[in-house]
Coordinates of C-alpha atoms and ligand atoms in Angstrom, one line a residue:
Chain Y
X1 CA 45.5 -2.4 24.4
X2 CA 44.2 -5.9 25.0
X3 CA 44.6 -8.4 22.1
X4 CA 41.9 -10.9 21.4
X5 CA 42.1 -13.5 18.6
X6 CA 39.4 -13.5 15.9
X7 CA 37.9 -16.9 15.2
X8 CA 38.6 -17.4 11.5
X9 CA 35.8 -19.9 10.8
X10 CA 32.8 -19.7 13.1
X11 CA 31.7 -22.8 14.8
X12 CA 28.1 -23.8 15.5
X13 CA 26.4 -21.1 17.4
X14 CA 29.4 -18.8 17.4
X15 CA 28.7 -15.2 16.9
X16 CA 29.7 -11.7 18.0
X17 CA 26.0 -10.8 18.3
X18 CA 25.0 -9.6 21.7
X19 CA 21.2 -9.8 21.4
X20 CA 19.0 -12.8 22.2
X21 CA 19.3 -14.3 18.7
X22 CA 18.3 -17.7 19.9
X23 CA 14.9 -16.5 21.1
X24 CA 13.1 -16.5 17.7
X25 CA 14.3 -20.0 16.6
X26 CA 13.3 -21.2 20.0
X27 CA 9.8 -19.8 19.8
X28 CA 9.4 -21.2 16.2
X29 CA 10.4 -24.7 17.5
X30 CA 8.0 -24.4 20.4
X31 CA 5.1 -23.0 18.3
X32 CA 5.5 -25.1 15.2
X33 CA 6.5 -28.2 17.2
X34 CA 3.5 -28.1 19.5
X35 CA 1.2 -27.5 16.6
X36 CA 2.5 -30.6 14.8
X37 CA 2.2 -32.7 17.9
X38 CA -1.3 -31.5 18.7
X39 CA -2.5 -31.7 15.1
X40 CA -1.2 -35.3 14.7
X41 CA -2.9 -36.3 17.9
X42 CA -6.2 -34.6 17.1
X43 CA -6.2 -35.9 13.5
X44 CA -5.9 -39.5 14.7
X45 CA -8.7 -39.3 17.3
X46 CA -11.5 -39.7 14.8
X47 CA -14.1 -38.5 17.3
X48 CA -15.3 -35.3 19.1
X49 CA -14.9 -33.2 16.0
X50 CA -18.4 -32.0 15.8
X51 CA -20.9 -30.7 18.4
X52 CA -24.4 -32.1 18.6
X53 CA -27.2 -29.6 18.6
X54 CA -25.0 -27.2 16.6
X55 CA -23.4 -27.2 13.2
X56 CA -19.9 -26.8 14.5
X57 CA -17.3 -28.9 12.7
X58 CA -13.6 -28.9 13.5
X59 CA -11.5 -27.4 10.7
X60 CA -9.1 -30.4 11.0
X61 CA -12.0 -32.5 9.8
X62 CA -13.4 -30.4 7.1
X63 CA -14.3 -31.4 4.4
X64 CA -15.4 -34.7 6.0
X65 CA -15.5 -37.1 3.1
X66 CA -16.5 -40.3 5.0
X67 CA -17.3 -40.3 8.6
X68 CA -19.8 -40.6 11.4
X69 CA -20.9 -37.0 11.8
X70 CA -23.9 -35.5 10.0
X71 CA -21.3 -33.4 8.0
X72 CA -20.0 -36.4 6.1
X73 CA -20.3 -36.0 2.3
X74 CA -20.3 -39.7 1.3
X75 CA -21.7 -41.4 4.4
X76 CA -20.0 -43.6 7.0
X77 CA -16.3 -44.7 6.9
X78 CA -15.5 -46.5 3.7
X79 CA -16.1 -50.3 3.6
X80 CA -12.6 -50.8 2.0
X81 CA -10.9 -49.3 5.0
X82 CA -8.9 -52.1 6.7
X83 CA -10.5 -53.2 9.9
X84 CA -7.3 -53.3 11.9
X85 CA -6.4 -49.7 11.0
X86 CA -8.1 -47.0 13.2
X87 CA -10.2 -44.7 11.0
X88 CA -10.2 -41.0 11.1
X89 CA -11.7 -38.7 8.4
X90 CA -8.9 -36.2 9.0
X91 CA -6.3 -38.3 7.3
X92 CA -8.0 -37.9 3.9
X93 CA -7.6 -34.2 3.9
X94 CA -4.9 -33.0 6.4
X95 CA -2.1 -33.7 3.8
X96 CA -3.3 -30.6 2.0
X97 CA -3.0 -27.9 4.7
X98 CA 0.1 -29.7 6.0
X99 CA 1.8 -29.6 2.6
X100 CA 0.7 -26.0 2.1
X101 CA 2.3 -24.9 5.3
X102 CA 5.4 -27.0 4.9
X103 CA 6.2 -25.6 1.5
X104 CA 5.1 -22.0 2.4
X105 CA 8.0 -19.6 1.7
X106 CA 7.6 -18.0 5.1
X107 CA 7.6 -21.3 7.1
X108 CA 10.5 -22.6 5.0
X109 CA 12.7 -19.7 6.0
X110 CA 11.6 -20.1 9.6
X111 CA 12.0 -23.9 10.0
X112 CA 15.3 -24.0 8.1
X113 CA 16.6 -21.8 10.8
X114 CA 14.9 -23.2 13.8
X115 CA 14.8 -26.9 13.1
X116 CA 17.9 -27.3 10.8
X117 CA 20.1 -24.4 12.0
X118 CA 20.9 -23.4 8.4
X119 CA 21.7 -20.8 9.8
X120 CA 20.6 -20.9 13.4
X121 CA 20.1 -17.1 13.1
X122 CA 21.6 -14.4 10.9
X123 CA 25.4 -14.2 11.2
X124 CA 25.5 -17.1 13.7
X125 CA 27.9 -20.1 12.9
X126 CA 26.4 -23.2 11.4
X127 CA 26.8 -26.9 12.4
X128 CA 27.4 -28.3 8.9
X129 CA 29.9 -27.6 6.1
X130 CA 27.9 -29.1 3.2
X131 CA 25.0 -27.2 1.7
X132 CA 22.7 -27.6 -1.3
X133 CA 19.8 -25.6 -0.1
X134 CA 16.8 -25.8 -2.5
X135 CA 19.1 -26.1 -5.6
X136 CA 18.7 -29.9 -5.8
X137 CA 16.7 -32.8 -4.4
X138 CA 15.2 -33.3 -1.9
X139 CA 14.4 -29.7 -1.2
X140 CA 13.7 -28.9 -4.9
X141 CA 10.3 -30.5 -4.1
X142 CA 9.4 -27.1 -2.4
X143 CA 8.7 -25.8 -5.9
X144 CA 5.4 -27.7 -5.7
X145 CA 3.9 -25.1 -3.4
X146 CA 1.5 -23.5 -5.9
X147 CA -0.3 -26.9 -6.3
X148 CA -0.9 -27.0 -2.5
X149 CA -2.1 -23.4 -2.9
X150 CA -4.9 -24.5 -5.3
X151 CA -6.2 -27.0 -2.8
X152 CA -5.8 -24.4 0.0
X153 CA -8.0 -21.9 -1.8
X154 CA -10.7 -24.5 -2.3
X155 CA -10.5 -25.3 1.5
X156 CA -11.0 -21.6 2.3
X157 CA -14.4 -21.7 0.5
X158 CA -15.3 -25.0 2.2
X159 CA -14.4 -23.6 5.7
X160 CA -16.3 -20.4 4.9
X161 CA -19.3 -22.6 4.2
X162 CA -18.8 -24.4 7.5
X163 CA -18.6 -21.0 9.3
X164 CA -21.9 -20.0 7.7
X165 CA -23.5 -23.3 8.7
X166 CA -22.4 -22.5 12.3
X167 CA -25.1 -19.8 12.4
X168 CA -27.7 -22.6 12.1
X169 CA -28.8 -24.3 15.2
X170 CA -31.5 -26.9 16.0
X171 CA -33.9 -24.1 16.8
X172 CA -33.0 -21.9 13.8
X173 CA -30.6 -19.0 13.3
X174 CA -28.3 -18.1 16.1
X175 CA -24.8 -17.1 17.1
X176 CA -22.7 -19.0 19.7
X177 CA -19.1 -18.5 20.8
X178 CA -18.3 -21.4 18.5
X179 CA -19.8 -19.5 15.6
X180 CA -17.4 -16.7 16.3
X181 CA -14.5 -19.0 16.7
X182 CA -15.1 -20.6 13.3
X183 CA -15.7 -17.2 11.6
X184 CA -12.5 -15.7 13.0
X185 CA -10.6 -18.8 12.0
X186 CA -11.7 -18.7 8.4
X187 CA -10.9 -14.9 8.2
X188 CA -7.3 -15.6 9.5
X189 CA -6.9 -18.6 7.2
X190 CA -8.0 -16.5 4.3
X191 CA -5.6 -13.7 5.2
X192 CA -2.8 -16.2 5.2
X193 CA -3.8 -18.0 2.0
X194 CA -4.6 -14.9 0.0
X195 CA -1.3 -13.4 0.9
X196 CA 0.7 -16.4 -0.4
X197 CA 3.8 -15.5 -2.5
X198 CA 2.8 -18.0 -5.2
X199 CA -0.7 -16.5 -5.5
X200 CA 0.9 -13.0 -5.6
X201 CA 2.9 -14.3 -8.6
X202 CA 0.1 -16.1 -10.3
X203 CA -2.5 -13.3 -10.1
X204 CA -0.1 -10.7 -11.6
X205 CA 3.5 -10.7 -10.3
X206 CA 4.5 -12.8 -13.3
X207 CA 3.7 -9.9 -15.6
X208 CA 6.1 -7.0 -16.2
X209 CA 3.4 -4.7 -17.4
X210 CA 0.8 -5.1 -14.7
X211 CA -0.8 -1.8 -15.7
X212 CA -2.0 -3.5 -18.9
X213 CA -4.4 -5.8 -16.9
X214 CA -6.4 -3.8 -14.4
X215 CA -8.0 -7.0 -13.0
X216 CA -4.6 -8.6 -12.4
X217 CA -3.3 -5.3 -11.0
X218 CA -6.1 -5.1 -8.5
X219 CA -5.6 -8.7 -7.3
X220 CA -1.8 -8.2 -7.1
X221 CA -2.3 -5.1 -5.0
X222 CA -4.6 -6.9 -2.6
X223 CA -2.4 -10.0 -2.4
X224 CA 0.7 -7.8 -1.8
X225 CA -1.1 -6.0 1.0
X226 CA -1.7 -9.3 2.8
X227 CA 1.7 -10.6 1.8
X228 CA 3.5 -7.8 3.7
X229 CA 2.6 -9.4 7.0
X230 CA 2.5 -13.0 5.7
X231 CA 4.5 -14.4 8.7
X232 CA 2.0 -12.8 11.1
X233 CA -1.0 -14.2 9.3
X234 CA 0.8 -17.6 9.2
X235 CA 1.1 -17.7 13.0
X236 CA -2.3 -16.2 13.8
X237 CA -4.0 -18.7 11.5
X238 CA -2.0 -21.6 12.8
X239 CA -3.1 -20.9 16.4
X240 CA -6.7 -20.1 15.4
X241 CA -7.1 -23.4 13.5
X242 CA -5.7 -25.2 16.5
X243 CA -7.9 -23.3 18.9
X244 CA -11.0 -24.0 16.7
X245 CA -10.3 -27.7 17.0
X246 CA -9.7 -27.5 20.8
X247 CA -13.0 -25.5 21.1
X248 CA -15.1 -28.0 19.1
X249 CA -13.4 -31.0 20.8
X250 CA -14.0 -29.7 24.4
X251 CA -17.6 -28.7 23.7
X252 CA -18.2 -32.1 22.1
X253 CA -16.7 -33.9 25.1
X254 CA -18.9 -31.7 27.4
X255 CA -16.0 -30.2 29.2
X256 CA -16.8 -26.7 27.8
X257 CA -20.3 -25.5 27.2
X258 CA -20.9 -23.4 24.1
X259 CA -22.5 -20.1 25.1
X260 CA -25.4 -18.9 22.8
X261 CA -25.1 -15.2 22.3
X262 CA -28.1 -14.9 20.1
Chain J
X1 CA 27.9 10.5 26.6
X2 CA 31.4 10.1 27.9
X3 CA 33.9 7.6 26.7
X4 CA 33.2 4.5 24.6
X5 CA 35.5 1.5 24.3
X6 CA 35.9 0.0 20.8
X7 CA 37.3 -3.4 20.1
X8 CA 38.5 -3.1 16.5
X9 CA 39.9 -5.9 14.4
X10 CA 43.5 -5.2 13.3
X11 CA 45.3 -7.4 10.8
X12 CA 45.5 -8.7 7.3
X13 CA 44.6 -11.9 5.4
X14 CA 47.4 -13.7 7.2
X15 CA 46.9 -12.9 10.8
X16 CA 45.2 -10.4 13.1
X17 CA 43.7 -9.6 16.5
X18 CA 41.3 -7.3 18.2
X19 CA 42.7 -4.2 19.7
X20 CA 40.9 -2.1 22.3
X21 CA 40.7 1.7 21.9
X22 CA 38.7 4.4 23.6
X23 CA 37.0 7.4 22.1
X24 CA 35.2 10.5 23.4
X25 CA 31.5 10.1 22.5
X26 CA 29.6 13.2 21.6
X27 CA 25.9 13.9 20.8
X28 CA 24.8 12.2 17.6
X29 CA 28.1 10.5 17.0
X30 CA 28.2 7.3 14.8
X31 CA 30.6 4.4 14.9
X32 CA 32.5 5.8 11.9
X33 CA 33.2 9.0 13.9
X34 CA 34.6 7.0 16.7
X35 CA 36.8 5.0 14.3
X36 CA 38.0 8.3 12.8
X37 CA 38.8 9.5 16.3
X38 CA 40.8 6.4 17.0
X39 CA 42.7 6.9 13.6
X40 CA 43.4 10.6 14.6
X41 CA 44.5 10.0 18.1
X42 CA 45.7 6.4 18.6
X43 CA 46.1 4.4 15.4
X44 CA 46.9 6.4 12.4
X45 CA 47.5 3.2 10.4
X46 CA 44.0 1.8 11.0
X47 CA 42.5 1.1 7.6
X48 CA 38.8 1.7 7.0
X49 CA 36.9 2.6 3.9
X50 CA 34.4 5.4 3.8
X51 CA 33.3 8.1 1.5
X52 CA 30.0 9.9 2.0
X53 CA 29.2 9.5 5.8
X54 CA 25.6 9.7 4.7
X55 CA 24.6 6.1 4.1
X56 CA 24.7 6.6 0.4
X57 CA 28.0 5.3 -1.0
X58 CA 28.0 1.9 0.6
X59 CA 31.7 2.0 1.5
X60 CA 31.8 1.8 5.2
X61 CA 30.2 -1.7 5.6
X62 CA 31.5 -3.6 8.7
X63 CA 30.2 -5.8 11.4
X64 CA 29.2 -4.0 14.6
X65 CA 28.5 -6.1 17.6
X66 CA 28.2 -9.1 15.2
X67 CA 25.7 -7.5 12.9
X68 CA 26.5 -6.3 9.4
X69 CA 25.9 -2.5 9.3
X70 CA 27.1 0.7 7.8
X71 CA 29.5 2.4 10.3
X72 CA 28.2 5.8 9.3
X73 CA 24.6 5.0 10.0
X74 CA 25.1 3.3 13.4
X75 CA 24.7 5.8 16.2
X76 CA 26.6 5.2 19.4
X77 CA 23.6 6.0 21.5
X78 CA 21.6 3.2 19.7
X79 CA 24.1 0.6 21.0
X80 CA 23.9 -0.9 24.5
X81 CA 25.3 1.8 26.8
X82 CA 28.5 1.0 28.8
X83 CA 29.3 -2.0 26.7
X84 CA 32.4 -2.5 24.5
X85 CA 31.6 -2.0 20.8
X86 CA 33.0 -4.7 18.5
X87 CA 33.9 -3.5 15.0
X88 CA 35.0 -6.2 12.5
X89 CA 35.4 -6.4 8.8
X90 CA 32.9 -8.2 6.6
X91 CA 33.5 -11.9 6.8
X92 CA 32.3 -12.9 3.3
X93 CA 35.1 -11.3 1.4
X94 CA 38.9 -11.5 1.6
X95 CA 40.4 -9.2 4.2
X96 CA 42.9 -6.6 2.9
X97 CA 43.7 -4.7 6.1
X98 CA 41.9 -4.0 9.3
X99 CA 38.3 -3.1 8.4
X100 CA 38.8 -3.1 4.6
X101 CA 37.8 -6.1 2.5
X102 CA 38.3 -6.8 -1.2
X103 CA 34.8 -6.7 -2.6
X104 CA 36.0 -7.1 -6.2
X105 CA 34.3 -10.5 -6.6
X106 CA 31.0 -8.6 -6.8
X107 CA 32.1 -6.6 -9.8
X108 CA 33.0 -9.8 -11.6
X109 CA 29.6 -11.3 -10.8
X110 CA 27.8 -8.3 -12.2
X111 CA 29.6 -8.7 -15.5
X112 CA 28.2 -12.2 -15.8
X113 CA 24.5 -11.0 -15.7
X114 CA 22.9 -10.3 -19.0
X115 CA 22.5 -6.5 -19.1
X116 CA 19.3 -4.5 -19.4
X117 CA 18.1 -4.8 -23.0
X118 CA 15.4 -2.3 -23.7
X119 CA 13.0 -2.7 -26.6
X120 CA 13.1 -0.2 -29.5
X121 CA 12.3 3.3 -28.4
X122 CA 8.7 4.2 -28.6
X123 CA 9.4 7.7 -30.0
X124 CA 11.6 9.1 -32.6
X125 CA 13.5 11.1 -30.0
X126 CA 14.6 7.8 -28.4
X127 CA 12.2 7.8 -25.4
X128 CA 9.8 5.2 -24.1
X129 CA 6.4 5.4 -22.4
X130 CA 5.8 3.3 -19.4
X131 CA 3.2 3.4 -16.7
X132 CA 4.2 4.8 -13.3
X133 CA 2.9 1.7 -11.5
X134 CA 5.1 -0.6 -13.6
X135 CA 8.1 1.7 -13.0
X136 CA 7.4 1.8 -9.2
X137 CA 7.8 -2.0 -8.9
X138 CA 11.4 -2.0 -10.1
X139 CA 12.2 1.4 -8.5
X140 CA 12.6 -0.2 -5.1
X141 CA 15.6 -2.2 -6.4
X142 CA 17.3 0.9 -7.8
X143 CA 17.8 2.1 -4.2
X144 CA 20.7 -0.4 -3.8
X145 CA 23.9 1.4 -2.8
X146 CA 26.0 -1.7 -3.3
X147 CA 27.2 -1.9 0.3
X148 CA 27.2 -5.7 0.1
X149 CA 26.0 -6.1 3.6
X150 CA 23.4 -8.5 2.3
X151 CA 26.2 -10.5 0.6
X152 CA 28.1 -10.5 3.9
X153 CA 25.2 -11.8 6.0
X154 CA 24.0 -14.4 3.5
X155 CA 25.0 -17.8 4.9
X156 CA 25.4 -19.3 1.4
X157 CA 28.4 -17.1 0.9
X158 CA 29.4 -16.4 4.4
X159 CA 29.4 -20.0 5.8
X160 CA 29.3 -22.2 2.7
X161 CA 31.5 -20.1 0.4
X162 CA 29.4 -20.8 -2.7
X163 CA 30.9 -17.8 -4.5
X164 CA 31.3 -19.7 -7.7
X165 CA 27.8 -21.0 -7.8
X166 CA 25.6 -18.4 -6.2
X167 CA 25.5 -14.7 -7.1
X168 CA 24.1 -13.6 -3.7
X169 CA 21.1 -11.4 -2.7
X170 CA 22.6 -8.2 -4.1
X171 CA 22.6 -9.7 -7.6
X172 CA 19.3 -11.4 -7.3
X173 CA 18.0 -7.9 -6.6
X174 CA 19.8 -6.7 -9.7
X175 CA 18.3 -9.6 -11.7
X176 CA 14.8 -8.7 -10.5
X177 CA 15.4 -5.1 -11.4
X178 CA 16.2 -5.9 -15.1
X179 CA 14.0 -8.9 -15.4
X180 CA 10.9 -7.1 -14.2
X181 CA 11.5 -3.9 -16.1
X182 CA 8.6 -3.5 -18.5
X183 CA 11.0 -2.2 -21.2
X184 CA 13.4 -5.1 -21.0
X185 CA 13.4 -7.8 -23.7
X186 CA 16.0 -10.2 -22.2
X187 CA 15.3 -13.5 -20.6
X188 CA 17.5 -14.4 -17.7
X189 CA 15.3 -17.0 -15.9
X190 CA 17.3 -20.0 -17.1
X191 CA 20.5 -18.3 -16.0
X192 CA 18.9 -17.3 -12.7
X193 CA 18.4 -21.0 -12.0
X194 CA 21.4 -22.6 -13.5
X195 CA 24.2 -20.1 -13.6
X196 CA 23.3 -17.7 -10.8
X197 CA 22.1 -20.4 -8.4
X198 CA 18.9 -19.0 -7.0
X199 CA 18.1 -22.5 -5.6
X200 CA 20.8 -22.0 -3.0
X201 CA 18.8 -19.3 -1.3
X202 CA 16.7 -20.8 1.5
X203 CA 14.7 -17.6 2.1
X204 CA 15.9 -17.0 5.6
X205 CA 15.6 -13.3 5.1
X206 CA 18.9 -12.3 6.7
X207 CA 19.7 -10.1 3.6
X208 CA 16.4 -8.2 4.0
X209 CA 17.1 -7.6 7.7
X210 CA 20.4 -5.9 7.1
X211 CA 19.7 -3.9 4.0
X212 CA 20.3 -0.2 5.0
X213 CA 18.1 0.9 2.1
X214 CA 15.2 -1.2 3.4
X215 CA 14.8 -3.1 0.1
X216 CA 12.5 -6.1 0.6
X217 CA 15.1 -8.3 -1.0
X218 CA 13.5 -11.7 -0.2
X219 CA 9.8 -11.0 -0.7
X220 CA 10.0 -8.6 -3.6
X221 CA 13.0 -9.8 -5.5
X222 CA 14.1 -13.3 -4.7
X223 CA 10.7 -15.0 -4.2
X224 CA 9.2 -13.5 -7.3
X225 CA 12.3 -14.7 -9.3
X226 CA 11.9 -18.2 -7.7
X227 CA 8.3 -18.2 -8.9
X228 CA 9.4 -17.3 -12.4
X229 CA 11.9 -20.2 -12.3
X230 CA 9.0 -22.5 -11.2
X231 CA 7.0 -21.3 -14.2
X232 CA 9.7 -22.2 -16.6
X233 CA 11.4 -25.2 -15.0
X234 CA 9.2 -27.0 -12.5
X235 CA 5.5 -26.4 -13.1
X236 CA 4.3 -28.9 -15.7
X237 CA 1.1 -27.0 -16.4
X238 CA 2.9 -23.7 -16.9
X239 CA 5.5 -25.4 -19.1
X240 CA 2.8 -26.9 -21.2
X241 CA 1.0 -23.6 -21.5
X242 CA 4.2 -21.9 -22.5
X243 CA 4.5 -24.4 -25.4
X244 CA 1.1 -23.6 -26.6
X245 CA 1.0 -19.8 -25.9
X246 CA 4.0 -17.8 -27.3
X247 CA 5.9 -16.1 -24.5
X248 CA 5.0 -12.4 -24.5
X249 CA 8.0 -10.4 -23.4
X250 CA 7.6 -6.6 -23.0
X251 CA 9.8 -6.1 -26.1
X252 CA 6.9 -7.3 -28.3
X253 CA 4.3 -5.2 -26.5
X254 CA 3.1 -1.9 -27.7
X255 CA 3.8 0.9 -25.4
X256 CA 1.1 1.6 -22.8
X257 CA -0.3 4.9 -22.2
X258 CA 0.8 6.6 -19.0
X259 CA 3.5 8.7 -17.6
X260 CA 6.4 9.3 -19.9
X261 CA 9.8 8.0 -19.0
X262 CA 12.8 9.3 -20.8
X263 CA 15.4 6.7 -21.8
Ligands
LIG301 S1 17.2 -15.0 2.0 FE1 18.5 -16.1 0.6 S2 19.8 -14.6 -0.3 FE2 18.9 -13.7 1.6 S3 20.4 -14.1 3.2 FE3 18.9 -15.8 3.2 S4 19.8 -17.4 1.8 FE4 20.9 -15.5 1.4
LIG302 S1 20.5 -4.8 -1.6 FE1 20.7 -3.5 0.3 S2 22.2 -4.6 1.5 FE2 22.4 -5.4 -0.5 S3 24.0 -4.3 -1.5 FE3 22.1 -3.2 -2.0 S4 21.8 -1.7 -0.4 FE4 23.4 -3.1 0.3
LIG303 S1 4.1 -18.5 0.6 FE1 3.2 -18.8 2.5 S2 1.4 -19.7 1.9 FE2 2.3 -19.5 0.0
LIG304 S1 30.5 6.3 4.3 FE1 29.1 6.2 2.6 S2 27.7 4.7 3.3 FE2 28.9 5.0 5.0

């Protein structure tokens, strides 16, 4: 009968788990981290976000309020913009999807684990003793999520409009690979946005007697169906939006050539 | 299957150590069977709590290979073959002896939660009418067997010992169960925020992952409660609307037509 001592308080990373518990947090750091790096870089470029001869517009730059592309709503870059500061139309709008994802319940759970080790994984020892979670500032700010949701829903309609525009080419109606990329992207983003926990609450979850409001009940059922795989929608849409930007960027730079299917 | 080696925690709140035992593994055996075999053949003083051996009483909670699980629902052939199986008591509660912990704190917590307060009965015979769809939503929470595995894995209790400020996932499920019940007239949202400490939950879903009843604790109970807290305490528009529009709790509602539920 061999005797082994039980660690009374577990230190950082200490666990009796035998599986590869570190793999998921590692993938989250790699996936989310590379997205943040790429998105920041792409947003600051201020060029190659549309493709001449097509109506493709990168989702990172839509809606384009002021800018140099034909998609700009209010014309060229604003005159009040300081000359010494490089201009990019993306900086006016990217706060919205960034805030939406940063305050998303799914991502919160994932990045608290992966980036903050709180906990590193379930039943694995933590690095810090103190803890306030979301019970006080600064993380109480996460309760703002539904306000980002309102903007995100608006963006879905704008991106759907962009996807429709992508069927229009200089010679009329058509479908290119880029059209498909933008369409798939908006479907995945919609699946993510319409499965949001806050939306699920607002459209019906806040009621105890859902059966009294058939409209709310139908919306709540739909939202719940998407919500069941919210994490999956979150990752698929994150990669699709990044890929859509890469696609538009490379086509615009002439490195990739968009193939016309119809 | 041959023999399995178990590394079982032996000790009390003062001191303890792991002891290795062997057991003959048979077809369909679970960890609780192996522990019973050890009790019968090698360690008659080994303390373990169990009752139903069917995953329904919630007594045999422990940590098997580092994961909170029911001993009676963990099959030996589902564990990595040929490896030593570690069996430890839950870490969130005071240890009494060997695999038995004192889960009494949970009973005290439950007493602090405002109980279910149904509206006046809809019928003279003391029954209510409620729609099946509305009943279904809270039915999921009623599956809880109070095994407290979710409490054990929750890092707010396990690592940060916030037992005096946070009721833990089990009781957030209970709060959701009474709060979302269409017959209930109580309002526990302010308590959920202030007294029961829902803000401590950082939605890492460990509780959902270990629940043997498959209750979607985080998505269906905790997050909807967090959203109700936002309505009442953080969202200025909702707070304004609540001032203008009187709060409609189910107690003031007329009964809806639908399937009859006897109260
Ligand atoms: S989701 Fe919340 S309640 Fe559940 S284990 Fe994580 S912190 Fe605890
Ligand atoms: S919610 Fe699940 S894990 Fe928690 S006590 Fe109930 S049955 Fe056990
Ligand atoms: S909870 Fe994930 S988008 Fe709202
Ligand atoms: S003995 Fe009842 S749940 Fe395991």
